[in-house]
Amino acid sequence: MASRKVTAQQVVRMLFESSSDHDYDTDSASEAEEEAGDSGSEFSVREYSSDEEATLSADEGPVLEEDIDVPRVQQPGAEGFPIRRPDTWIAPNMEQPQLPAFTGLPGCSVNTENFLPVHFFHLFMDDVFLEEIVEQTNVYAEQYLLDNAARLKPQSRAPQWVPTYLEEMKRFLGLSFLMGLIRKPSLASYWSTRSTSPLMATAIFPATMTRNRYLILLRMLHFVDNALALPRDHPDCDRLFKIRPVLDHFVDRFSELYVPGKEISVGESLVLFKGRIVFKQYIPSKMARYGIKLYLLSESSTGYVYNFRVYTGRDSSIDPPGFQPLLELAKKLCGNLLDGCLTKVTICT
């Protein structure tokens, strides 16, 4: 049986140029046969029928790797093709951006050596902030008594109101925080005594403040003057007006007391709340499911919240300074949370 000899280069070229359902090209084989004498590395391709098997000629030498001209695919790491590591960001045009070096000093910006828990509390809620709460609470109590003097019943606690002061406000907040650790079925049960209910008694509550005084402070607690509130139909009406000073205070303190590291993230969180509020959200994928949605800018390694924004509904405006009005919501949100952070040289340079 006659055999046609072709070079290894011809075989590889035919494999790349011809499809599997086409017959062998006799013209190419003839040309390969003429070139066979000039090639040092060759093998035989025999014609065979369906019941015959093709075998290599005995006088054919081994096919060397250098004789096969295989098209090479450019691999990562080659010239013009940068290696993509997990800690590097590659732009769509495959060009590595020139990012400035991070020179910040992450961590607490105040010396906390020998700090007690109460000292950390005072970092975020100092006397200036608490004095403002005391003032606004007294202002609201006067407004309430003046507006409702004719409608108050004799058994009401409101006529027993006396102005509060800083130390009393601290005790009030301390008892409120303690209620989050000691869970009881009602507020009144926290003032149970050993004589009335030995199993429910918690001595710290009646020893710190009477039940009626705590309840009236809770009723009058305010953070801003209601007289400054805009009508609900006003275009600039703030749905968070009554707690806006508290939110602004904590956002400022979060950014002043701590410098985040290089890696930060923007995400959302759901604070459990089942009361009546127009911007309450239902997100089945969250643990709380019902509540108030927050957008957070936090440090990736520790989870420290550097900035946050409360979602107040679809019609809430997010217009960070320096951003185009028609920009996508996600980009506006990132710009709003990063506003102030981008101006800190220690973080972004």
Short mmCIF file of C-alpha atoms in Angstrom, two decimals:
data_model
loop_
_atom_site.label_atom_id
_atom_site.label_comp_id
_atom_site.label_asym_id
_atom_site.label_seq_id
_atom_site.Cartn_x
_atom_site.Cartn_y
_atom_site.Cartn_z
CA MET A 1 0.00 0.00 0.00
CA ALA A 2 1.43 3.35 -1.02
CA SER A 3 2.16 5.91 1.63
CA ARG A 4 2.44 9.66 1.44
CA LYS A 5 4.92 11.37 3.69
CA VAL A 6 4.25 14.83 5.10
CA THR A 7 6.16 16.94 7.54
CA ALA A 8 4.97 17.60 11.05
CA GLN A 9 4.41 21.24 10.16
CA GLN A 10 2.07 20.22 7.34
CA VAL A 11 0.04 17.97 9.64
CA VAL A 12 -0.40 20.68 12.26
CA ARG A 13 -1.32 23.22 9.59
CA MET A 14 -3.93 20.89 8.14
CA LEU A 15 -5.40 20.26 11.58
CA PHE A 16 -5.87 23.99 12.14
CA GLU A 17 -7.12 24.80 8.62
CA SER A 18 -9.43 21.88 7.86
CA SER A 19 -12.52 20.66 9.68
CA SER A 20 -13.05 17.13 10.94
CA ASP A 21 -15.78 16.27 8.40
CA HIS A 22 -13.61 17.01 5.29
CA ASP A 23 -11.48 14.44 3.46
CA TYR A 24 -7.75 14.60 3.27
CA ASP A 25 -6.50 17.17 0.73
CA THR A 26 -4.57 15.24 -1.95
CA ASP A 27 -3.00 18.39 -3.36
CA SER A 28 -1.54 19.25 0.00
CA ALA A 29 -0.34 15.70 0.34
CA SER A 30 1.41 15.88 -3.03
CA GLU A 31 3.15 19.07 -2.07
CA ALA A 32 4.12 17.53 1.23
CA GLU A 33 5.52 14.50 -0.58
CA GLU A 34 7.76 16.74 -2.68
CA GLU A 35 9.02 18.49 0.43
CA ALA A 36 9.60 15.25 2.30
CA GLY A 37 13.15 14.93 1.11
CA ASP A 38 14.12 18.28 2.60
CA SER A 39 12.66 17.62 6.05
CA GLY A 40 14.52 15.77 8.75
CA SER A 41 11.40 14.99 10.76
CA GLU A 42 8.57 13.27 8.92
CA PHE A 43 6.04 10.50 9.27
CA SER A 44 3.72 8.57 6.97
CA VAL A 45 0.02 8.98 6.43
CA ARG A 46 -1.43 5.86 4.76
CA GLU A 47 -4.62 5.60 2.77
CA TYR A 48 -6.89 3.07 4.41
CA SER A 49 -10.42 1.84 4.15
CA SER A 50 -12.94 1.44 6.92
CA ASP A 51 -11.65 -2.06 7.77
CA GLU A 52 -7.97 -1.16 7.68
CA GLU A 53 -5.85 0.54 10.26
CA ALA A 54 -3.28 3.21 9.60
CA THR A 55 0.17 2.46 10.93
CA LEU A 56 3.38 4.40 10.94
CA SER A 57 6.23 3.29 8.70
CA ALA A 58 9.04 1.50 10.43
CA ASP A 59 11.66 3.85 9.03
CA GLU A 60 9.99 6.98 10.43
CA GLY A 61 11.81 8.76 13.18
CA PRO A 62 10.21 10.33 16.26
CA VAL A 63 8.47 13.67 15.90
CA LEU A 64 10.45 16.28 17.78
CA GLU A 65 8.71 19.08 19.68
CA GLU A 66 10.73 21.75 17.92
CA ASP A 67 9.52 20.46 14.54
CA ILE A 68 5.87 21.22 15.35
CA ASP A 69 4.94 24.82 14.67
CA VAL A 70 2.01 25.24 17.08
CA PRO A 71 0.48 28.73 17.27
CA ARG A 72 1.22 30.04 20.75
CA VAL A 73 -1.39 31.86 22.82
CA GLN A 74 -0.14 34.82 24.79
CA GLN A 75 -0.08 33.92 28.46
CA PRO A 76 -0.56 36.20 31.47
CA GLY A 77 2.72 37.70 32.50
CA ALA A 78 3.98 38.12 28.95
CA GLU A 79 4.92 41.49 27.59
CA GLY A 80 1.84 43.70 27.28
CA PHE A 81 -0.31 41.28 29.31
CA PRO A 82 -0.12 42.15 33.05
CA ILE A 83 -0.64 39.48 35.69
CA ARG A 84 -3.95 39.97 37.51
CA ARG A 85 -3.53 39.42 41.21
CA PRO A 86 -6.44 39.33 43.69
CA ASP A 87 -5.27 42.56 45.34
CA THR A 88 -4.99 44.59 42.12
CA TRP A 89 -7.68 46.28 40.09
CA ILE A 90 -7.52 46.06 36.29
CA ALA A 91 -9.38 48.58 34.15
CA PRO A 92 -11.41 47.33 31.12
CA ASN A 93 -8.64 48.52 28.80
CA MET A 94 -6.20 46.24 30.69
CA GLU A 95 -4.13 49.18 31.84
CA GLN A 96 -3.03 49.28 35.45
CA PRO A 97 -4.24 52.58 36.99
CA GLN A 98 -1.74 54.67 38.86
CA LEU A 99 -3.24 54.84 42.35
CA PRO A 100 -1.69 57.14 44.95
CA ALA A 101 0.05 55.46 47.85
CA PHE A 102 -1.95 55.09 51.05
CA THR A 103 -0.24 57.08 53.79
CA GLY A 104 -3.01 57.20 56.40
CA LEU A 105 -2.61 56.07 59.99
CA PRO A 106 -5.65 53.87 60.70
CA GLY A 107 -6.95 53.65 64.22
CA CYS A 108 -8.40 55.73 67.01
CA SER A 109 -7.44 59.39 66.78
CA VAL A 110 -7.43 59.88 70.56
CA ASN A 111 -5.34 58.27 73.26
CA THR A 112 -7.51 55.60 74.91
CA GLU A 113 -4.92 54.20 77.29
CA ASN A 114 -6.43 53.25 80.68
CA PHE A 115 -9.92 54.07 79.37
CA LEU A 116 -12.95 52.69 81.19
CA PRO A 117 -16.21 51.91 79.33
CA VAL A 118 -17.74 55.17 80.55
CA HIS A 119 -14.87 57.11 78.97
CA PHE A 120 -15.66 55.63 75.57
CA PHE A 121 -19.29 56.59 76.10
CA HIS A 122 -18.26 60.20 76.76
CA LEU A 123 -16.25 60.25 73.53
CA PHE A 124 -19.46 59.87 71.55
CA MET A 125 -21.91 61.52 73.95
CA ASP A 126 -20.08 64.36 75.66
CA ASP A 127 -21.58 66.88 78.07
CA VAL A 128 -22.13 69.46 75.32
CA PHE A 129 -24.34 67.05 73.41
CA LEU A 130 -26.21 65.96 76.55
CA GLU A 131 -26.77 69.57 77.60
CA GLU A 132 -28.46 70.19 74.25
CA ILE A 133 -30.79 67.24 74.89
CA VAL A 134 -31.58 68.62 78.35
CA GLU A 135 -32.38 72.04 76.90
CA GLN A 136 -34.63 70.74 74.13
CA THR A 137 -36.43 68.40 76.55
CA ASN A 138 -37.23 71.29 78.88
CA VAL A 139 -38.38 73.44 75.94
CA TYR A 140 -40.75 70.75 74.69
CA ALA A 141 -42.13 70.13 78.20
CA GLU A 142 -43.04 73.81 78.52
CA GLN A 143 -44.66 73.80 75.08
CA TYR A 144 -46.62 70.66 75.88
CA LEU A 145 -47.93 71.93 79.21
CA LEU A 146 -48.90 75.26 77.66
CA ASP A 147 -50.74 73.71 74.71
CA ASN A 148 -52.50 70.97 76.71
CA ALA A 149 -53.18 72.61 80.07
CA ALA A 150 -56.96 72.49 79.62
CA ARG A 151 -57.00 68.84 78.49
CA LEU A 152 -54.74 67.28 81.12
CA LYS A 153 -56.50 64.96 83.54
CA PRO A 154 -55.89 65.16 87.29
CA GLN A 155 -54.19 61.75 87.37
CA SER A 156 -51.82 62.69 84.54
CA ARG A 157 -48.07 62.76 85.25
CA ALA A 158 -47.47 65.82 83.05
CA PRO A 159 -48.46 68.45 85.68
CA GLN A 160 -45.79 66.96 87.97
CA TRP A 161 -43.06 67.96 85.54
CA VAL A 162 -40.01 69.81 86.83
CA PRO A 163 -37.10 70.82 84.56
CA THR A 164 -34.45 68.17 84.15
CA TYR A 165 -30.68 68.64 84.36
CA LEU A 166 -27.47 67.01 83.12
CA GLU A 167 -26.88 64.44 85.86
CA GLU A 168 -30.48 63.30 85.79
CA MET A 169 -30.33 62.91 82.01
CA LYS A 170 -27.25 60.70 82.39
CA ARG A 171 -29.08 58.48 84.86
CA PHE A 172 -32.06 58.31 82.52
CA LEU A 173 -29.87 57.21 79.60
CA GLY A 174 -28.02 54.72 81.82
CA LEU A 175 -31.27 53.02 82.83
CA SER A 176 -32.43 52.98 79.21
CA PHE A 177 -29.23 51.23 78.09
CA LEU A 178 -29.52 48.75 80.96
CA MET A 179 -33.01 47.79 79.78
CA GLY A 180 -31.40 46.45 76.63
CA LEU A 181 -29.44 43.96 78.74
CA ILE A 182 -32.13 43.09 81.28
CA ARG A 183 -35.27 42.14 79.38
CA LYS A 184 -38.63 42.38 81.14
CA PRO A 185 -42.22 42.28 79.86
CA SER A 186 -43.06 45.93 80.63
CA LEU A 187 -41.50 49.19 81.77
CA ALA A 188 -43.34 49.07 85.08
CA SER A 189 -41.83 45.65 85.89
CA TYR A 190 -38.35 47.20 86.09
CA TRP A 191 -39.46 48.97 89.27
CA SER A 192 -40.77 45.83 90.93
CA THR A 193 -39.57 45.51 94.52
CA ARG A 194 -38.77 42.46 96.61
CA SER A 195 -41.97 42.94 98.57
CA THR A 196 -44.27 43.14 95.53
CA SER A 197 -42.49 40.76 93.14
CA PRO A 198 -39.30 39.13 94.45
CA LEU A 199 -38.63 37.24 91.21
CA MET A 200 -38.83 40.38 89.05
CA ALA A 201 -37.02 42.80 91.35
CA THR A 202 -33.98 44.69 90.04
CA ALA A 203 -32.79 46.99 92.80
CA ILE A 204 -30.76 49.36 90.59
CA PHE A 205 -33.84 50.86 88.91
CA PRO A 206 -35.81 52.12 91.94
CA ALA A 207 -32.54 53.13 93.62
CA THR A 208 -31.61 55.37 90.68
CA MET A 209 -34.91 57.01 89.73
CA THR A 210 -38.59 56.65 90.50
CA ARG A 211 -40.81 55.02 87.94
CA ASN A 212 -43.02 58.09 87.43
CA ARG A 213 -40.00 60.34 86.90
CA TYR A 214 -38.54 57.98 84.31
CA LEU A 215 -41.84 57.74 82.43
CA ILE A 216 -42.35 61.49 82.33
CA LEU A 217 -38.78 62.03 81.12
CA LEU A 218 -39.43 59.46 78.41
CA ARG A 219 -42.61 61.33 77.47
CA MET A 220 -40.88 64.73 77.20
CA LEU A 221 -37.58 63.63 75.67
CA HIS A 222 -36.76 65.82 72.64
CA PHE A 223 -33.73 66.71 70.53
CA VAL A 224 -34.93 69.72 68.52
CA ASP A 225 -37.42 72.56 68.82
CA ASN A 226 -40.72 71.59 67.19
CA ALA A 227 -41.41 75.23 66.38
CA LEU A 228 -38.70 75.07 63.70
CA ALA A 229 -40.30 72.16 61.82
CA LEU A 230 -41.48 72.77 58.24
CA PRO A 231 -44.97 71.69 57.11
CA ARG A 232 -45.20 68.16 55.75
CA ASP A 233 -46.21 69.40 52.30
CA HIS A 234 -43.14 71.65 52.08
CA PRO A 235 -40.61 70.45 49.44
CA ASP A 236 -37.74 70.77 51.95
CA CYS A 237 -39.53 68.92 54.75
CA ASP A 238 -37.17 66.52 56.52
CA ARG A 239 -38.74 63.25 57.64
CA LEU A 240 -35.93 62.86 60.17
CA PHE A 241 -36.27 66.40 61.51
CA LYS A 242 -36.88 65.35 65.13
CA ILE A 243 -33.70 63.29 65.33
CA ARG A 244 -31.59 65.15 62.76
CA PRO A 245 -29.29 66.73 65.40
CA VAL A 246 -28.58 63.28 66.86
CA LEU A 247 -27.77 61.77 63.46
CA ASP A 248 -25.50 64.66 62.49
CA HIS A 249 -23.72 64.51 65.84
CA PHE A 250 -22.91 60.81 65.58
CA VAL A 251 -21.80 61.07 61.95
CA ASP A 252 -19.38 63.83 62.95
CA ARG A 253 -18.07 61.92 65.96
CA PHE A 254 -17.63 58.69 63.99
CA SER A 255 -15.37 60.45 61.49
CA GLU A 256 -13.50 62.53 64.08
CA LEU A 257 -12.60 59.74 66.49
CA TYR A 258 -11.36 57.09 64.08
CA VAL A 259 -9.38 56.90 60.84
CA PRO A 260 -10.32 53.89 58.68
CA GLY A 261 -7.80 51.76 56.85
CA LYS A 262 -7.16 51.46 53.14
CA GLU A 263 -10.01 49.02 52.45
CA ILE A 264 -13.49 50.47 53.01
CA SER A 265 -16.87 49.28 51.78
CA VAL A 266 -20.30 50.72 51.04
CA GLY A 267 -23.26 48.56 52.01
CA GLU A 268 -26.71 48.58 53.51
CA SER A 269 -28.13 47.42 56.82
CA LEU A 270 -31.63 46.99 58.19
CA VAL A 271 -32.37 48.18 61.74
CA LEU A 272 -35.25 46.22 63.24
CA PHE A 273 -38.36 48.40 63.63
CA LYS A 274 -42.01 47.29 63.52
CA GLY A 275 -43.68 50.57 64.40
CA ARG A 276 -45.57 52.89 62.08
CA ILE A 277 -43.35 54.91 59.79
CA VAL A 278 -43.73 55.79 56.14
CA PHE A 279 -40.26 54.63 55.04
CA LYS A 280 -40.25 51.28 56.84
CA GLN A 281 -38.75 48.59 54.60
CA TYR A 282 -39.43 44.89 54.15
CA ILE A 283 -36.37 42.97 52.96
CA PRO A 284 -36.81 39.17 53.30
CA SER A 285 -33.10 38.48 52.81
CA LYS A 286 -32.18 40.47 55.93
CA MET A 287 -32.24 38.99 59.42
CA ALA A 288 -34.59 41.71 60.73
CA ARG A 289 -36.81 41.66 57.58
CA TYR A 290 -38.78 44.72 58.79
CA GLY A 291 -37.12 47.96 59.75
CA ILE A 292 -35.29 51.11 58.72
CA LYS A 293 -32.68 50.79 55.98
CA LEU A 294 -29.28 52.41 56.43
CA TYR A 295 -26.54 52.97 53.89
CA LEU A 296 -23.17 52.50 55.57
CA LEU A 297 -19.59 53.40 54.80
CA SER A 298 -17.50 51.11 56.99
CA GLU A 299 -13.99 49.78 57.38
CA SER A 300 -13.72 46.32 55.83
CA SER A 301 -11.40 44.79 58.43
CA THR A 302 -13.18 45.92 61.62
CA GLY A 303 -16.70 46.88 60.52
CA TYR A 304 -16.35 50.33 62.09
CA VAL A 305 -19.02 52.65 60.67
CA TYR A 306 -17.37 55.81 59.38
CA ASN A 307 -20.48 57.37 57.84
CA PHE A 308 -24.12 56.42 57.34
CA ARG A 309 -27.31 57.67 55.76
CA VAL A 310 -30.91 56.77 56.61
CA TYR A 311 -33.13 55.80 53.69
CA THR A 312 -36.31 57.88 53.99
CA GLY A 313 -38.21 56.71 50.93
CA ARG A 314 -38.08 56.69 47.16
CA ASP A 315 -38.58 60.45 46.98
CA SER A 316 -35.60 61.23 49.23
CA SER A 317 -32.94 63.34 47.54
CA ILE A 318 -29.27 62.39 47.38
CA ASP A 319 -27.30 65.23 45.85
CA PRO A 320 -23.68 65.22 47.03
CA PRO A 321 -21.73 68.38 46.15
CA GLY A 322 -19.74 68.27 42.93
CA PHE A 323 -21.72 65.41 41.33
CA GLN A 324 -23.86 65.64 38.22
CA PRO A 325 -27.63 65.82 38.89
CA LEU A 326 -28.42 62.96 36.46
CA LEU A 327 -25.84 60.58 37.93
CA GLU A 328 -26.99 57.07 38.90
CA LEU A 329 -28.31 56.57 42.42
CA ALA A 330 -25.52 54.16 43.39
CA LYS A 331 -22.81 56.64 42.38
CA LYS A 332 -24.60 59.49 44.16
CA LEU A 333 -24.89 57.36 47.26
CA CYS A 334 -21.19 56.54 47.26
CA GLY A 335 -20.40 60.21 46.72
CA ASN A 336 -22.67 61.20 49.58
CA LEU A 337 -21.09 58.72 52.00
CA LEU A 338 -17.56 59.59 50.87
CA ASP A 339 -18.19 63.32 51.13
CA GLY A 340 -15.75 64.59 53.71
CA CYS A 341 -13.66 61.44 53.53
CA LEU A 342 -12.26 62.44 50.14
CA THR A 343 -10.98 65.72 51.57
CA LYS A 344 -8.93 64.02 54.27
CA VAL A 345 -5.35 63.99 53.03
CA THR A 346 -4.34 61.34 55.57
CA ILE A 347 -6.84 58.90 54.05
CA CYS A 348 -6.71 59.45 50.32
CA THR A 349 -3.11 60.42 49.60
#
